């Protein structure tokens, strides 16, 4: 059995694809083919071939967030969620998605739903429980805290 090792090439100044690719938007984050970035498409292909390779997706999410491309990070997180096999993997993917929605994308309502999905998939996920409790406290929704 061969081991799949995803390698996402990056670098260069982007002169051949200028003005689409530039220092602030490397080609991996451009939408050259379809409605997703090349990075998001690569993450999808990796997970299609090897669903348990979530580490590659986490790295791609971190890269997209670091470059200010939160929507691309969310697309990759959604791909990771779709490929999740176990309850724990689904819970971790929902938690990662919730953190993106709550932070970089500033979509707190959607984040709350993802935190809840993480807890539904794995009720013992203390990180999700704590983060959800903090969000609900900040929004004066104490009645919902009792259910946690």
PDB file of C-alpha atoms in Angstrom:
ATOM      1  CA  UNK A   1       0.000   0.000   0.000  1.00  0.00           C
ATOM      2  CA  UNK A   2       1.443   3.363  -0.975  1.00  0.00           C
ATOM      3  CA  UNK A   3       1.236   6.409   1.261  1.00  0.00           C
ATOM      4  CA  UNK A   4      -0.210   9.606  -0.142  1.00  0.00           C
ATOM      5  CA  UNK A   5       1.843  12.632   0.849  1.00  0.00           C
ATOM      6  CA  UNK A   6       0.172  15.824  -0.343  1.00  0.00           C
ATOM      7  CA  UNK A   7       2.536  18.573  -1.397  1.00  0.00           C
ATOM      8  CA  UNK A   8       1.167  21.996  -2.168  1.00  0.00           C
ATOM      9  CA  UNK A   9       3.705  23.998  -4.095  1.00  0.00           C
ATOM     10  CA  UNK A  10       3.832  27.688  -3.371  1.00  0.00           C
ATOM     11  CA  UNK A  11       6.225  30.502  -3.967  1.00  0.00           C
ATOM     12  CA  UNK A  12       7.530  32.735  -6.650  1.00  0.00           C
ATOM     13  CA  UNK A  13       6.588  36.278  -7.447  1.00  0.00           C
ATOM     14  CA  UNK A  14       3.637  35.430  -9.672  1.00  0.00           C
ATOM     15  CA  UNK A  15       4.889  37.364 -12.681  1.00  0.00           C
ATOM     16  CA  UNK A  16       3.491  34.957 -15.284  1.00  0.00           C
ATOM     17  CA  UNK A  17      -0.050  35.181 -13.908  1.00  0.00           C
ATOM     18  CA  UNK A  18       0.046  38.898 -13.075  1.00  0.00           C
ATOM     19  CA  UNK A  19      -2.306  40.673 -12.407  1.00  0.00           C
ATOM     20  CA  UNK A  20      -4.299  37.654 -11.185  1.00  0.00           C
ATOM     21  CA  UNK A  21      -1.402  36.444  -9.030  1.00  0.00           C
ATOM     22  CA  UNK A  22       0.580  38.966  -7.009  1.00  0.00           C
ATOM     23  CA  UNK A  23       2.262  39.306  -3.618  1.00  0.00           C
ATOM     24  CA  UNK A  24      -1.051  39.855  -1.823  1.00  0.00           C
ATOM     25  CA  UNK A  25      -2.881  37.080  -3.706  1.00  0.00           C
ATOM     26  CA  UNK A  26      -0.710  34.102  -4.625  1.00  0.00           C
ATOM     27  CA  UNK A  27      -1.971  31.842  -7.390  1.00  0.00           C
ATOM     28  CA  UNK A  28      -2.913  29.121  -4.882  1.00  0.00           C
ATOM     29  CA  UNK A  29      -5.607  31.445  -3.516  1.00  0.00           C
ATOM     30  CA  UNK A  30      -6.851  32.664  -6.873  1.00  0.00           C
ATOM     31  CA  UNK A  31     -10.019  31.303  -8.423  1.00  0.00           C
ATOM     32  CA  UNK A  32      -8.609  30.410 -11.814  1.00  0.00           C
ATOM     33  CA  UNK A  33     -10.852  27.419 -12.523  1.00  0.00           C
ATOM     34  CA  UNK A  34     -14.300  27.212 -10.932  1.00  0.00           C
ATOM     35  CA  UNK A  35     -15.611  29.012  -7.876  1.00  0.00           C
ATOM     36  CA  UNK A  36     -13.009  27.743  -5.393  1.00  0.00           C
ATOM     37  CA  UNK A  37      -9.378  28.686  -5.027  1.00  0.00           C
ATOM     38  CA  UNK A  38      -6.735  26.293  -6.311  1.00  0.00           C
ATOM     39  CA  UNK A  39      -5.813  25.609  -2.677  1.00  0.00           C
ATOM     40  CA  UNK A  40      -9.402  24.655  -1.788  1.00  0.00           C
ATOM     41  CA  UNK A  41      -9.619  22.430  -4.874  1.00  0.00           C
ATOM     42  CA  UNK A  42      -6.356  20.725  -3.904  1.00  0.00           C
ATOM     43  CA  UNK A  43      -7.588  20.112  -0.359  1.00  0.00           C
ATOM     44  CA  UNK A  44     -10.782  18.594  -1.778  1.00  0.00           C
ATOM     45  CA  UNK A  45      -8.804  16.238  -4.029  1.00  0.00           C
ATOM     46  CA  UNK A  46      -6.541  15.187  -1.147  1.00  0.00           C
ATOM     47  CA  UNK A  47      -9.539  14.352   1.033  1.00  0.00           C
ATOM     48  CA  UNK A  48     -11.295  12.522  -1.794  1.00  0.00           C
ATOM     49  CA  UNK A  49      -8.306  10.195  -2.095  1.00  0.00           C
ATOM     50  CA  UNK A  50      -7.407  10.016   1.597  1.00  0.00           C
ATOM     51  CA  UNK A  51     -10.246  11.167   3.886  1.00  0.00           C
ATOM     52  CA  UNK A  52      -8.141  10.834   7.025  1.00  0.00           C
ATOM     53  CA  UNK A  53      -5.540  13.351   5.867  1.00  0.00           C
ATOM     54  CA  UNK A  54      -7.063  16.212   7.834  1.00  0.00           C
ATOM     55  CA  UNK A  55      -3.627  17.596   8.717  1.00  0.00           C
ATOM     56  CA  UNK A  56      -3.109  18.733   5.131  1.00  0.00           C
ATOM     57  CA  UNK A  57      -6.429  20.548   5.255  1.00  0.00           C
ATOM     58  CA  UNK A  58      -5.601  22.172   8.574  1.00  0.00           C
ATOM     59  CA  UNK A  59      -2.355  23.468   7.083  1.00  0.00           C
ATOM     60  CA  UNK A  60      -4.223  24.801   4.044  1.00  0.00           C
ATOM     61  CA  UNK A  61      -6.797  26.466   6.323  1.00  0.00           C
ATOM     62  CA  UNK A  62      -4.011  28.116   8.298  1.00  0.00           C
ATOM     63  CA  UNK A  63      -2.372  29.348   5.105  1.00  0.00           C
ATOM     64  CA  UNK A  64      -5.609  30.805   3.772  1.00  0.00           C
ATOM     65  CA  UNK A  65      -6.392  32.545   7.080  1.00  0.00           C
ATOM     66  CA  UNK A  66      -2.843  33.869   7.327  1.00  0.00           C
ATOM     67  CA  UNK A  67      -3.203  35.426   3.904  1.00  0.00           C
ATOM     68  CA  UNK A  68      -6.541  36.997   4.753  1.00  0.00           C
ATOM     69  CA  UNK A  69      -8.620  34.591   2.674  1.00  0.00           C
ATOM     70  CA  UNK A  70     -11.116  33.406   5.288  1.00  0.00           C
ATOM     71  CA  UNK A  71     -13.756  32.402   2.715  1.00  0.00           C
ATOM     72  CA  UNK A  72     -11.229  30.043   1.113  1.00  0.00           C
ATOM     73  CA  UNK A  73     -10.400  28.684   4.560  1.00  0.00           C
ATOM     74  CA  UNK A  74     -14.103  28.059   5.151  1.00  0.00           C
ATOM     75  CA  UNK A  75     -14.412  26.200   1.831  1.00  0.00           C
ATOM     76  CA  UNK A  76     -11.523  23.952   2.884  1.00  0.00           C
ATOM     77  CA  UNK A  77     -13.079  23.446   6.330  1.00  0.00           C
ATOM     78  CA  UNK A  78     -16.350  22.443   4.662  1.00  0.00           C
ATOM     79  CA  UNK A  79     -14.437  19.942   2.516  1.00  0.00           C
ATOM     80  CA  UNK A  80     -12.807  18.532   5.642  1.00  0.00           C
ATOM     81  CA  UNK A  81     -16.218  18.251   7.307  1.00  0.00           C
ATOM     82  CA  UNK A  82     -17.672  16.409   4.313  1.00  0.00           C
ATOM     83  CA  UNK A  83     -14.794  13.900   4.413  1.00  0.00           C
ATOM     84  CA  UNK A  84     -15.019  13.264   8.170  1.00  0.00           C
ATOM     85  CA  UNK A  85     -15.595   9.600   8.921  1.00  0.00           C
ATOM     86  CA  UNK A  86     -15.873   9.297  12.696  1.00  0.00           C
ATOM     87  CA  UNK A  87     -17.939  11.286  15.169  1.00  0.00           C
ATOM     88  CA  UNK A  88     -14.744  12.770  16.601  1.00  0.00           C
ATOM     89  CA  UNK A  89     -13.543  13.864  13.160  1.00  0.00           C
ATOM     90  CA  UNK A  90     -16.931  15.492  12.481  1.00  0.00           C
ATOM     91  CA  UNK A  91     -16.806  17.221  15.859  1.00  0.00           C
ATOM     92  CA  UNK A  92     -13.265  18.511  15.240  1.00  0.00           C
ATOM     93  CA  UNK A  93     -14.239  19.722  11.757  1.00  0.00           C
ATOM     94  CA  UNK A  94     -17.308  21.534  13.110  1.00  0.00           C
ATOM     95  CA  UNK A  95     -15.165  23.126  15.827  1.00  0.00           C
ATOM     96  CA  UNK A  96     -12.608  24.323  13.273  1.00  0.00           C
ATOM     97  CA  UNK A  97     -15.440  25.722  11.147  1.00  0.00           C
ATOM     98  CA  UNK A  98     -17.004  27.451  14.179  1.00  0.00           C
ATOM     99  CA  UNK A  99     -13.710  29.134  15.025  1.00  0.00           C
ATOM    100  CA  UNK A 100     -13.400  30.470  11.475  1.00  0.00           C
ATOM    101  CA  UNK A 101     -16.964  31.746  11.486  1.00  0.00           C
ATOM    102  CA  UNK A 102     -16.579  33.317  14.905  1.00  0.00           C
ATOM    103  CA  UNK A 103     -13.197  34.890  14.233  1.00  0.00           C
ATOM    104  CA  UNK A 104     -12.031  35.732  10.732  1.00  0.00           C
ATOM    105  CA  UNK A 105     -15.468  35.777   9.115  1.00  0.00           C
ATOM    106  CA  UNK A 106     -17.334  37.532  11.957  1.00  0.00           C
ATOM    107  CA  UNK A 107     -20.477  35.443  11.483  1.00  0.00           C
ATOM    108  CA  UNK A 108     -21.416  34.702  15.114  1.00  0.00           C
ATOM    109  CA  UNK A 109     -24.847  33.229  14.385  1.00  0.00           C
ATOM    110  CA  UNK A 110     -23.359  30.639  12.024  1.00  0.00           C
ATOM    111  CA  UNK A 111     -20.532  30.027  14.500  1.00  0.00           C
ATOM    112  CA  UNK A 112     -23.003  29.200  17.268  1.00  0.00           C
ATOM    113  CA  UNK A 113     -24.666  26.630  15.011  1.00  0.00           C
ATOM    114  CA  UNK A 114     -21.283  25.027  14.250  1.00  0.00           C
ATOM    115  CA  UNK A 115     -20.346  24.907  17.945  1.00  0.00           C
ATOM    116  CA  UNK A 116     -23.648  23.135  18.596  1.00  0.00           C
ATOM    117  CA  UNK A 117     -22.999  20.692  15.743  1.00  0.00           C
ATOM    118  CA  UNK A 118     -19.572  19.924  17.224  1.00  0.00           C
ATOM    119  CA  UNK A 119     -21.184  19.106  20.563  1.00  0.00           C
ATOM    120  CA  UNK A 120     -23.901  17.037  18.912  1.00  0.00           C
ATOM    121  CA  UNK A 121     -21.220  14.957  17.177  1.00  0.00           C
ATOM    122  CA  UNK A 122     -19.141  14.586  20.360  1.00  0.00           C
ATOM    123  CA  UNK A 123     -20.819  15.730  23.599  1.00  0.00           C
ATOM    124  CA  UNK A 124     -17.531  15.268  25.452  1.00  0.00           C
ATOM    125  CA  UNK A 125     -15.687  17.866  23.371  1.00  0.00           C
ATOM    126  CA  UNK A 126     -14.807  20.283  26.172  1.00  0.00           C
ATOM    127  CA  UNK A 127     -13.178  22.884  23.884  1.00  0.00           C
ATOM    128  CA  UNK A 128     -16.443  23.311  21.979  1.00  0.00           C
ATOM    129  CA  UNK A 129     -18.481  23.368  25.189  1.00  0.00           C
ATOM    130  CA  UNK A 130     -16.270  26.062  26.728  1.00  0.00           C
ATOM    131  CA  UNK A 131     -16.148  28.216  23.601  1.00  0.00           C
ATOM    132  CA  UNK A 132     -19.901  27.962  23.102  1.00  0.00           C
ATOM    133  CA  UNK A 133     -20.510  28.891  26.742  1.00  0.00           C
ATOM    134  CA  UNK A 134     -18.273  31.980  26.379  1.00  0.00           C
ATOM    135  CA  UNK A 135     -20.106  33.051  23.213  1.00  0.00           C
ATOM    136  CA  UNK A 136     -23.494  32.630  24.833  1.00  0.00           C
ATOM    137  CA  UNK A 137     -22.408  34.552  27.936  1.00  0.00           C
ATOM    138  CA  UNK A 138     -21.205  37.378  25.737  1.00  0.00           C
ATOM    139  CA  UNK A 139     -24.569  37.513  24.037  1.00  0.00           C
ATOM    140  CA  UNK A 140     -26.648  37.480  27.227  1.00  0.00           C
ATOM    141  CA  UNK A 141     -28.222  34.136  26.345  1.00  0.00           C
ATOM    142  CA  UNK A 142     -27.865  32.561  29.757  1.00  0.00           C
ATOM    143  CA  UNK A 143     -30.960  30.376  29.346  1.00  0.00           C
ATOM    144  CA  UNK A 144     -29.148  28.411  26.664  1.00  0.00           C
ATOM    145  CA  UNK A 145     -26.168  27.924  28.980  1.00  0.00           C
ATOM    146  CA  UNK A 146     -28.244  25.791  31.325  1.00  0.00           C
ATOM    147  CA  UNK A 147     -28.694  23.230  28.550  1.00  0.00           C
ATOM    148  CA  UNK A 148     -24.917  22.866  28.200  1.00  0.00           C
TER     149      UNK A 148
END
